[in-house]
Coordinates of C-alpha atoms and ligand atoms in Angstrom, one line a residue:
X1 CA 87.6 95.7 137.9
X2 CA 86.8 94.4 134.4
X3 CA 89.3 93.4 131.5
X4 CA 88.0 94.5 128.2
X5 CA 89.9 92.3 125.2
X6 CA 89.2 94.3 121.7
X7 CA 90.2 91.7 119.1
X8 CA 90.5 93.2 115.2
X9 CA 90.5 91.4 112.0
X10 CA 92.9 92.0 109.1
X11 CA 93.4 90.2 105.8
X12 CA 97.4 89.1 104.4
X13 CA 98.0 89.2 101.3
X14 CA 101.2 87.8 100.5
X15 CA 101.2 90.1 96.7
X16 CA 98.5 92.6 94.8
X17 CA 98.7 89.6 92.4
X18 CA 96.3 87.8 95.1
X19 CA 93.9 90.9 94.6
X20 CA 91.0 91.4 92.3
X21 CA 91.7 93.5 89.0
X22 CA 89.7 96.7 90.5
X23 CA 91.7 96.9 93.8
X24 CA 94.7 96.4 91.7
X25 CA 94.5 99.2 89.5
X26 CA 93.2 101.1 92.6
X27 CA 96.4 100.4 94.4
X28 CA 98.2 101.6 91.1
X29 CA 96.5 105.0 90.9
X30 CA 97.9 105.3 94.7
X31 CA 101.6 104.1 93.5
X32 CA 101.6 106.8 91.0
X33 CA 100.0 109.5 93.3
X34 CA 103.5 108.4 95.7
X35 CA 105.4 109.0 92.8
X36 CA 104.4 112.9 93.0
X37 CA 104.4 113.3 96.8
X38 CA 105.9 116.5 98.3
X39 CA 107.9 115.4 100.8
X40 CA 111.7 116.9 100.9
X41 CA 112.2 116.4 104.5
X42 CA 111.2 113.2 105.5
X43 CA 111.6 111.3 101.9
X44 CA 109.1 109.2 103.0
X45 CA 106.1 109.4 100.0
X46 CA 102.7 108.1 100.5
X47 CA 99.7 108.2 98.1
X48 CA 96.1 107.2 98.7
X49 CA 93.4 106.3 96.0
X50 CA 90.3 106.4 96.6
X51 CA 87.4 104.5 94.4
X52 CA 83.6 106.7 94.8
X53 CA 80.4 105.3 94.4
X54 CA 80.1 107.1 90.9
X55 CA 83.3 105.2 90.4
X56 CA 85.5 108.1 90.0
X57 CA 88.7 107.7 91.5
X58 CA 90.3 110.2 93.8
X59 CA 94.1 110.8 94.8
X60 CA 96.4 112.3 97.1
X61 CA 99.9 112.0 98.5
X62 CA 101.5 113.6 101.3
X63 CA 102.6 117.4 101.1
X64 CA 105.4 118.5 103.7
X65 CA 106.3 122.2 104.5
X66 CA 109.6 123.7 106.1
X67 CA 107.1 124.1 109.1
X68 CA 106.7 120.6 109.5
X69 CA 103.2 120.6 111.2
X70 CA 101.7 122.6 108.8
X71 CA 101.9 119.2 106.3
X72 CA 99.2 116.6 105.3
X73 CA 99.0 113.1 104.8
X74 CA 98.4 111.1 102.0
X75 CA 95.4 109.5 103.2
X76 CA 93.5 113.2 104.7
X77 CA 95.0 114.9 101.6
X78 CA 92.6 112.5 99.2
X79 CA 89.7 112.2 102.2
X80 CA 88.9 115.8 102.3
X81 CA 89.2 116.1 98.7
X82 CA 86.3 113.9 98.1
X83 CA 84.6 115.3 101.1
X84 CA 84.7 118.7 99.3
X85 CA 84.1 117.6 95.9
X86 CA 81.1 114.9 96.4
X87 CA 79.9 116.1 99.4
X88 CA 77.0 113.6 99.1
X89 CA 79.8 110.4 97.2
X90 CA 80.5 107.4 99.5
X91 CA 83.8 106.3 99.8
X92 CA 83.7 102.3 98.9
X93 CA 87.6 101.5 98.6
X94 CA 90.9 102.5 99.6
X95 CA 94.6 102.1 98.9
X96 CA 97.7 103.4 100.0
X97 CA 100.7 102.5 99.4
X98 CA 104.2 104.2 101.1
X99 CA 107.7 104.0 99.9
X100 CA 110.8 105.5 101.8
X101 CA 113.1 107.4 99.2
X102 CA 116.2 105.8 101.9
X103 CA 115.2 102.6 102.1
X104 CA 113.1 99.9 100.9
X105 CA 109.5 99.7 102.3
X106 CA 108.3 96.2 101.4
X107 CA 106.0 95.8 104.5
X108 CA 102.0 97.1 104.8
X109 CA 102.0 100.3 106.5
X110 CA 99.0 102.0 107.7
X111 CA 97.5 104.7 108.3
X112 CA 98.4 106.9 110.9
X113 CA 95.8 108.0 114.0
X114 CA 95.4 111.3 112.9
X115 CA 94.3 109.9 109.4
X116 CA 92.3 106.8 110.7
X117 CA 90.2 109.3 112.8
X118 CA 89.5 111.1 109.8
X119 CA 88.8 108.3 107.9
X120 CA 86.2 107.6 110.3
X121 CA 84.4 110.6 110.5
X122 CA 83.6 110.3 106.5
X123 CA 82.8 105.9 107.3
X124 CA 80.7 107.4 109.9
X125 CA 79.2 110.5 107.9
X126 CA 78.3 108.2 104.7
X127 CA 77.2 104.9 107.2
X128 CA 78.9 102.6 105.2
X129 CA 82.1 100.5 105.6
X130 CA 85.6 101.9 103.7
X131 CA 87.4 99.3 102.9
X132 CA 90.9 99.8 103.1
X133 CA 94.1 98.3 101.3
X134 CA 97.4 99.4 102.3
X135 CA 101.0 98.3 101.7
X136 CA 104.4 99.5 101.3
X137 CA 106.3 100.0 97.9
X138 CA 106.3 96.5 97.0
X139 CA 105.3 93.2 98.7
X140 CA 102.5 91.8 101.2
X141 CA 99.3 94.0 101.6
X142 CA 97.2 94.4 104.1
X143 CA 93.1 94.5 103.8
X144 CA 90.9 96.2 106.4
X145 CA 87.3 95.7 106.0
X146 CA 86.6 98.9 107.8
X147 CA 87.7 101.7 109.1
X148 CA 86.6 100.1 112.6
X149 CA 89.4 97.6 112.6
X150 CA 92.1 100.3 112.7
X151 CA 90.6 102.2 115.5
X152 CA 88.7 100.7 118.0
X153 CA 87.6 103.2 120.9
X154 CA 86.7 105.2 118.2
X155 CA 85.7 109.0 119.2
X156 CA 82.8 109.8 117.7
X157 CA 79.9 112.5 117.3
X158 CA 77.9 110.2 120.1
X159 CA 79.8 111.7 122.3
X160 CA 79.2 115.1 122.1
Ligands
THU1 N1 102.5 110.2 106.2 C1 101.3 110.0 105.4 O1 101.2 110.6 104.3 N2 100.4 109.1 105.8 C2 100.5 108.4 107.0 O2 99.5 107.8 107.4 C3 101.7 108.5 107.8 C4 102.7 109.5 107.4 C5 103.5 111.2 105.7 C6 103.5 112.4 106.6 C7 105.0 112.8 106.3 O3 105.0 113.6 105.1 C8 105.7 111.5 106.0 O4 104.7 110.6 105.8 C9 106.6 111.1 107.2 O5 105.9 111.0 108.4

């Protein structure tokens, strides 16, 4: 028996004041893509920005439905957006930023699995790193360098 230790690395930022000007008004376009979430059952909105190598900047937020698994996040709402639009486009940055409608969300929160898989497949798919900003409605916010950091034991197309 072996023990395997995966370690990660993730950046603090105590404010988006601490951030550059471009991941700033990144993390904006994703505040106002929250603003217009669909989410009447959960009140929990979430929007995602996404800055392309043409330097286009792509949104989405998360859209419920009275069958609650037939929904979308935020994060795979924008991803496959870009994916269908710029099918060739890297994916440089992203932000996300979630606010409950019930309470206040003032911590980072990230992505969920099913959304950090597909995140990866489109890191993977354009071999370059996606760097990833995410926080709540206001406060600290949290930088990944990579899709990588969120998901180790990645599953990936070498394993088919
Ligand atoms: N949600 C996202 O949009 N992104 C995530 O990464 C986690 C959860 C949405 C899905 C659902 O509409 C609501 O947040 C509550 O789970």
């Amino acid at each position: 028996m072996k023990k395997i230790k995966i370690e990660t690395t993730l950046y603090i930022y105590e404010s988006l004041d601490e951030l550059p000007r471009e991941v700033v008004s990144l993390m904006q376009k994703a505040f106002e893509a929250r603003e217009n979430a669909y989410a009447p059952y959960s009140s929990f909105n979430v929007g995602a920005a996404l800055l392309m190598d043409n330097g286009e900047i792509i949104t989405g937020n998360n859209q419920e439905n009275a069958s609650y698994p037939s929904g979308l996040c935020a994060e795979r709402t924008a991803i496959y957006y870009a994916g269908s639009q710029y099918p060739k486009g890297k994916i440089l940055q992203m932000a996300i930023s979630a606010g409950s409608k019930n309470n206040t969300t003032n911590k980072p929160i990230p992505p969920c699995g099913a959304c950090r898989q597909a995140i990866a497949e489109y890191e993977i798919k354009q071999d370059a790193p996606i760097a990833i900003y995410f926080m709540g409605a206001t406060g600290k916010v949290a930088k990944s360098n990579s899709l990588v950091n969120l998901l180790p034991l990645v599953f990936d197309r070498s394993v088919l």
